Coordinates of C-alpha atoms in Angstrom, one line a residue:
X8 CA -30.1 8.0 -11.7
X9 CA -32.4 7.5 -8.8
X10 CA -31.8 9.8 -5.8
X11 CA -30.2 7.1 -3.7
X12 CA -27.6 6.4 -6.5
X13 CA -26.8 10.0 -7.2
X14 CA -23.7 10.4 -5.1
X15 CA -22.1 7.0 -6.0
X16 CA -22.7 7.8 -9.7
X17 CA -21.1 11.3 -9.3
X18 CA -18.1 9.7 -7.6
X19 CA -17.7 7.1 -10.4
X20 CA -18.1 9.8 -13.0
X21 CA -15.4 12.0 -11.2
X22 CA -13.0 9.1 -11.2
X23 CA -13.6 8.4 -14.9
X24 CA -13.0 12.1 -15.6
X25 CA -9.7 12.1 -13.7
X26 CA -8.5 9.0 -15.7
X27 CA -9.6 10.3 -19.0
X28 CA -8.1 13.7 -18.3
X29 CA -4.7 12.2 -18.0
X30 CA -4.8 11.0 -21.6
X31 CA -6.1 14.4 -22.7
X32 CA -3.3 16.3 -20.8
X33 CA -0.6 13.9 -22.1
X34 CA -1.8 14.2 -25.6
X35 CA -2.0 18.0 -25.5
X36 CA 1.6 18.2 -24.1
X37 CA 2.9 15.9 -26.7
X38 CA 1.2 17.7 -29.6
X39 CA 2.2 21.1 -28.3
X40 CA 5.9 20.1 -28.2
X41 CA 5.7 18.7 -31.7
X42 CA 4.0 21.9 -32.9
X43 CA 6.9 23.9 -31.3
X44 CA 9.5 21.7 -33.0
X45 CA 7.8 22.2 -36.4
X46 CA 7.7 26.0 -35.9
X47 CA 3.9 26.2 -35.6
X48 CA 4.0 27.6 -32.0
X49 CA 6.3 29.8 -30.1
X50 CA 8.9 28.1 -27.8
X51 CA 7.5 27.3 -24.4
X52 CA 9.1 26.0 -21.2
X53 CA 9.0 22.2 -21.3
X54 CA 9.8 20.2 -18.1
X55 CA 11.1 16.6 -18.6
X56 CA 9.6 14.7 -15.8
X57 CA 11.4 11.4 -16.4
X58 CA 15.0 10.6 -17.1
X59 CA 14.1 7.4 -18.9
X60 CA 11.0 8.2 -20.9
X61 CA 11.3 11.0 -23.4
X62 CA 7.5 11.3 -23.7
X63 CA 6.9 12.2 -20.0
X64 CA 6.8 16.0 -20.1
X65 CA 5.0 18.9 -18.4
X66 CA 4.3 22.3 -20.1
X67 CA 3.2 24.8 -17.4
X68 CA 1.6 27.3 -19.8
X69 CA -0.5 24.7 -21.5
X70 CA -1.6 23.2 -18.2
X71 CA -2.8 26.6 -17.1
X72 CA -4.7 27.1 -20.4
X73 CA -6.4 23.7 -20.0
X74 CA -7.4 24.7 -16.4
X75 CA -9.0 28.0 -17.6
X76 CA -10.8 26.2 -20.5
X77 CA -12.1 23.5 -18.2
X78 CA -13.4 26.0 -15.6
X79 CA -14.9 28.1 -18.5
X80 CA -16.7 25.1 -19.8
X81 CA -18.3 24.3 -16.4
X82 CA -19.3 27.9 -15.7
X83 CA -20.5 28.5 -19.2
X84 CA -22.5 25.3 -19.8
X85 CA -23.4 24.5 -16.2
X86 CA -25.3 21.3 -17.0
X87 CA -24.0 18.1 -18.7
X88 CA -26.9 18.1 -21.1
X89 CA -25.7 21.4 -22.5
X90 CA -22.2 20.1 -22.9
X91 CA -23.4 17.1 -24.9
X92 CA -23.9 19.2 -28.0
X93 CA -20.3 20.5 -27.9
X94 CA -19.0 17.0 -27.3
X95 CA -20.9 15.5 -30.2
X96 CA -19.7 18.1 -32.7
X97 CA -16.1 17.8 -31.5
X98 CA -15.9 14.0 -31.6
X99 CA -17.7 13.6 -35.0
X100 CA -15.6 16.3 -36.7
X101 CA -12.5 14.8 -35.1
X102 CA -13.4 11.4 -36.7
X103 CA -13.7 13.1 -40.1
X104 CA -10.3 14.9 -39.8
X105 CA -8.6 11.7 -38.5
X106 CA -9.8 9.6 -41.5
X107 CA -8.6 12.3 -44.0
X108 CA -5.2 12.6 -42.3
X109 CA -4.8 8.8 -42.2
X110 CA -5.5 8.6 -45.9
X111 CA -2.8 11.2 -46.7
X112 CA -0.3 9.5 -44.5
X113 CA -0.9 6.2 -46.2
X114 CA -0.8 7.9 -49.6
X115 CA 2.5 9.7 -48.9
X116 CA 4.2 6.6 -47.4
X117 CA 2.9 4.5 -50.3
X118 CA 0.9 2.1 -48.1
X119 CA -1.4 0.7 -50.8
X120 CA -2.8 4.1 -51.7
X121 CA -5.7 2.7 -53.8
X122 CA -6.8 0.4 -51.0
X123 CA -6.4 3.3 -48.5
X124 CA -8.6 5.5 -50.6
X125 CA -11.4 2.8 -50.7
X126 CA -11.2 2.4 -46.9
X127 CA -11.1 6.2 -46.4
X128 CA -14.2 6.7 -48.5
X129 CA -16.1 3.9 -46.6
X130 CA -15.2 5.5 -43.3
X131 CA -16.0 9.0 -44.4
X132 CA -19.5 7.9 -45.3
X133 CA -20.1 7.0 -41.7
X134 CA -18.1 9.8 -40.2
X135 CA -19.7 12.5 -42.4
X136 CA -23.2 11.1 -41.5
X137 CA -22.4 11.4 -37.8
X138 CA -21.1 15.0 -38.3
X139 CA -24.1 15.9 -40.4
X140 CA -26.4 14.8 -37.6
X141 CA -24.5 16.9 -35.1
X142 CA -24.5 20.0 -37.3
X143 CA -27.9 20.9 -35.9
X144 CA -26.4 21.0 -32.4
X145 CA -24.0 23.8 -33.3
X146 CA -26.3 26.6 -32.0
X147 CA -26.9 24.7 -28.7
X148 CA -23.2 24.5 -27.8
X149 CA -21.5 22.8 -30.7
X150 CA -20.0 26.2 -31.6
X151 CA -17.6 26.0 -28.7
X152 CA -15.1 23.4 -30.1
X153 CA -15.3 25.1 -33.5
X154 CA -14.4 28.4 -31.8
X155 CA -11.6 26.9 -29.8
X156 CA -10.2 25.1 -32.9
X157 CA -10.4 28.3 -34.9
X158 CA -8.6 30.3 -32.2
X159 CA -5.8 27.8 -32.0
X160 CA -5.4 27.6 -35.8
X161 CA -5.4 31.4 -35.9
X162 CA -2.6 31.6 -33.3
X163 CA -0.5 29.0 -35.1
X164 CA -1.0 30.7 -38.5
X165 CA 0.0 34.1 -37.0
X166 CA 3.1 32.7 -35.5
X167 CA 4.2 30.9 -38.7
X168 CA 3.5 33.9 -40.9
X169 CA 5.2 36.3 -38.5
X170 CA 8.3 34.1 -38.4
X171 CA 8.4 33.9 -42.2
X172 CA 8.2 37.8 -42.4
X173 CA 11.0 38.2 -39.8
X174 CA 13.2 35.7 -41.5
X175 CA 12.7 37.3 -44.9
X176 CA 13.6 40.7 -43.4
X177 CA 16.7 39.4 -41.8
X178 CA 17.8 37.5 -44.9
X179 CA 17.4 40.7 -47.0
X180 CA 19.7 42.5 -44.7
X181 CA 22.3 39.7 -44.5
X182 CA 25.0 38.9 -47.1
X183 CA 26.0 35.3 -48.1
X184 CA 28.4 33.8 -45.6
X185 CA 31.0 33.2 -48.3
X186 CA 31.1 36.9 -49.2
X187 CA 31.3 37.8 -45.5
X188 CA 34.4 35.6 -45.1
X189 CA 36.1 36.9 -48.3
X190 CA 35.7 40.5 -47.0
X191 CA 37.3 39.8 -43.6
X192 CA 40.4 41.9 -43.0
X193 CA 43.7 40.0 -43.0
X194 CA 44.6 41.9 -39.9
X195 CA 41.6 40.7 -38.0
X196 CA 42.5 39.5 -34.5
X197 CA 41.7 35.8 -34.0
X198 CA 41.5 34.6 -30.4
X199 CA 41.9 31.0 -29.3
X200 CA 38.7 28.9 -28.9
X201 CA 35.5 28.1 -30.7
X202 CA 32.4 30.2 -31.3
X203 CA 29.1 28.8 -32.3
X204 CA 26.7 31.1 -34.0
X205 CA 23.1 29.8 -34.1
X206 CA 21.5 30.7 -37.5
X207 CA 18.2 30.0 -39.1
X208 CA 19.9 29.8 -42.5
X209 CA 23.4 28.4 -43.0
X210 CA 23.7 30.3 -46.4
X211 CA 23.4 33.8 -44.9
X212 CA 25.6 35.5 -42.4
X213 CA 24.0 35.4 -38.9
X214 CA 23.1 39.0 -37.7
X215 CA 24.8 38.4 -34.4
X216 CA 28.1 37.4 -36.1
X217 CA 28.3 40.7 -38.0
X218 CA 27.2 42.5 -34.9
X219 CA 29.8 40.8 -32.7
X220 CA 32.6 41.6 -35.2
X221 CA 31.5 45.2 -35.5
X222 CA 31.5 45.6 -31.7
X223 CA 34.5 43.5 -30.5
X224 CA 36.7 43.6 -33.7
X225 CA 38.0 40.1 -33.1
X226 CA 36.9 36.5 -33.8
X227 CA 37.6 33.1 -32.5
X228 CA 39.9 30.8 -34.4
X229 CA 37.0 28.4 -35.1
X230 CA 33.6 29.8 -36.0
X231 CA 30.7 27.4 -36.5
X232 CA 27.6 28.5 -38.3
X233 CA 25.0 26.1 -36.8
X234 CA 21.5 25.6 -38.2
X235 CA 19.0 23.3 -36.6
X236 CA 16.5 21.6 -38.9
X237 CA 13.3 19.9 -37.7
X238 CA 12.3 17.2 -40.1
X239 CA 8.8 15.9 -40.7
X240 CA 9.6 12.5 -39.3
X241 CA 9.4 11.5 -35.6
X242 CA 13.1 10.6 -35.3
X243 CA 16.3 11.2 -37.2
X244 CA 19.0 8.5 -36.7
X245 CA 22.3 9.6 -35.1
X246 CA 24.1 8.6 -38.3
X247 CA 22.1 11.3 -40.2
X248 CA 22.3 13.9 -37.4
X249 CA 25.1 16.2 -38.7
X250 CA 26.4 17.6 -41.9
X251 CA 29.5 19.7 -41.9
X252 CA 31.1 21.8 -44.6
X253 CA 34.4 23.6 -44.3
X254 CA 34.3 27.2 -45.7
X255 CA 37.6 29.1 -45.1
X256 CA 39.7 30.7 -42.4
X257 CA 38.4 28.4 -39.7
X258 CA 34.7 28.8 -40.6
X259 CA 32.4 25.8 -40.8
X260 CA 28.8 25.4 -41.8
X261 CA 27.0 22.8 -39.6
X262 CA 23.5 21.5 -40.1
X263 CA 21.9 19.5 -37.3
X264 CA 18.8 17.3 -38.1
X265 CA 16.2 16.2 -35.6
X266 CA 12.8 14.6 -35.7
X267 CA 9.9 16.5 -34.4
X268 CA 9.7 14.5 -31.2
X269 CA 13.4 14.6 -30.4
X270 CA 15.1 17.0 -28.1
X271 CA 17.2 19.6 -30.0
X272 CA 20.3 19.3 -27.8
X273 CA 22.9 21.2 -29.8
X274 CA 26.0 20.5 -27.6
X275 CA 25.4 16.8 -27.8
X276 CA 25.0 17.1 -31.6
X277 CA 28.3 19.0 -31.9
X278 CA 30.2 16.2 -30.4
X279 CA 29.8 14.4 -33.7
X280 CA 32.1 17.0 -35.3
X281 CA 35.1 15.0 -34.1
X282 CA 34.2 12.3 -36.5
X283 CA 34.7 14.8 -39.3
X284 CA 38.1 16.0 -38.1
X285 CA 36.9 19.1 -36.4
X286 CA 38.0 19.2 -32.7
X287 CA 35.7 21.2 -30.4
X288 CA 36.3 21.7 -26.7
X289 CA 32.7 22.2 -25.6
X290 CA 33.9 23.4 -22.2
X291 CA 35.7 26.3 -23.9
X292 CA 33.1 27.1 -26.5
X293 CA 31.0 30.3 -26.6
X294 CA 27.5 30.1 -28.0
X295 CA 26.1 33.2 -29.7
X296 CA 22.3 33.5 -30.1
X297 CA 20.2 36.4 -31.4
X298 CA 17.0 37.9 -30.1
X299 CA 14.9 40.2 -32.3
X300 CA 13.1 43.3 -31.0
X301 CA 9.8 43.4 -32.9
X302 CA 8.1 46.7 -33.6
X303 CA 4.7 46.3 -35.3
X304 CA 4.4 48.6 -38.3
X305 CA 1.5 49.1 -40.7
X306 CA 3.9 49.8 -43.6
X307 CA 5.3 46.2 -43.4
X308 CA 3.4 43.9 -45.8
X309 CA 2.3 40.4 -44.9
X310 CA 0.0 40.9 -41.9
X311 CA -2.4 43.5 -40.5
X312 CA -0.8 45.5 -37.7
X313 CA -3.1 44.0 -35.1
X314 CA -1.8 40.5 -36.0
X315 CA 1.7 41.9 -35.9
X316 CA 1.0 43.0 -32.3
X317 CA -0.2 39.5 -31.4
X318 CA 2.9 38.0 -33.0
X319 CA 5.2 40.4 -31.2
X320 CA 3.5 39.5 -27.9
X321 CA 4.0 35.8 -28.5
X322 CA 7.7 36.4 -29.5
X323 CA 8.4 38.4 -26.3
X324 CA 7.0 35.7 -24.1
X325 CA 8.5 32.8 -26.0
X326 CA 11.1 30.6 -24.4
X327 CA 14.7 31.5 -25.2
X328 CA 16.8 29.8 -27.7
X329 CA 19.2 28.9 -24.9
X330 CA 16.7 26.7 -23.3
X331 CA 15.3 25.4 -26.6
X332 CA 18.6 24.1 -27.8
X333 CA 19.9 23.1 -24.3
X334 CA 22.9 25.5 -24.5
X335 CA 25.0 25.9 -21.3
X336 CA 23.7 29.3 -20.1
X337 CA 27.0 30.2 -18.5
X338 CA 28.7 30.2 -22.0
X339 CA 25.9 31.9 -24.0
X340 CA 26.1 35.5 -25.4
X341 CA 22.8 36.9 -26.5
X342 CA 22.8 39.8 -29.0

């Protein structure tokens, strides 16, 4: 731009950046919540900024990370010409990935898969050509989006693998819930009320249930083993929200199903139990949740100990299950 137009152009560019950044921020918030719901990231604090629109959310941790990344880009690249290489690689590779994912969605949902394949191949010819032209820009700044994407994928893979190892370890130490009920003493004291035990597997005895019984030597008249399932669809209809199975001695196995963009509000979901003949007074219900203490150990197979330390750090700083499942904090017992 000529010298006399420099300030107006910078002003217009700044306004355009502000407008575009809102779409980026909203998209990152939405994708982060869906990744959390699908178990790909640790739980984070999510603020609902609208009572009417579910999609209007704010995630403080992600906002801070975006700020640090933006400042780092400005300080590191300093000039827009240098940033163009990173932008070209990011956009062209994003086009390739989007085309591939769109084809798999169409194939899985049986949306004319043959036609979708032909369209995808035609688009990939163009997309791969663009990306091939940008490959030469990787040394000049194109490495930055590749590095960021690699780091995010590494964090997600570490979290998913770590959770799988922890769950396998807990399952190995837990007995089937049916056997646990059969072994209950007939002299066990049963107190009035309902207890909800959050569990990752409705087939196994939750660790906090066995721990609670060992410490307090009593149990509520109704004990609900509740497992929350996040499905690979955006929304699960209310009619398919709950499945309930009566076990014995006041025990029930309850499965709650949610889509990956739905709020996992367990108390609201449990209200549907009345339709199955199970009366629950939510005002007098105690919710039991478990929290693991993770100690990295090189003898445990599955991940190197340095990745275990990263996983333990994320787990310590993850949001609590109380907030994730919208449990009333004044009636929650954490073990």
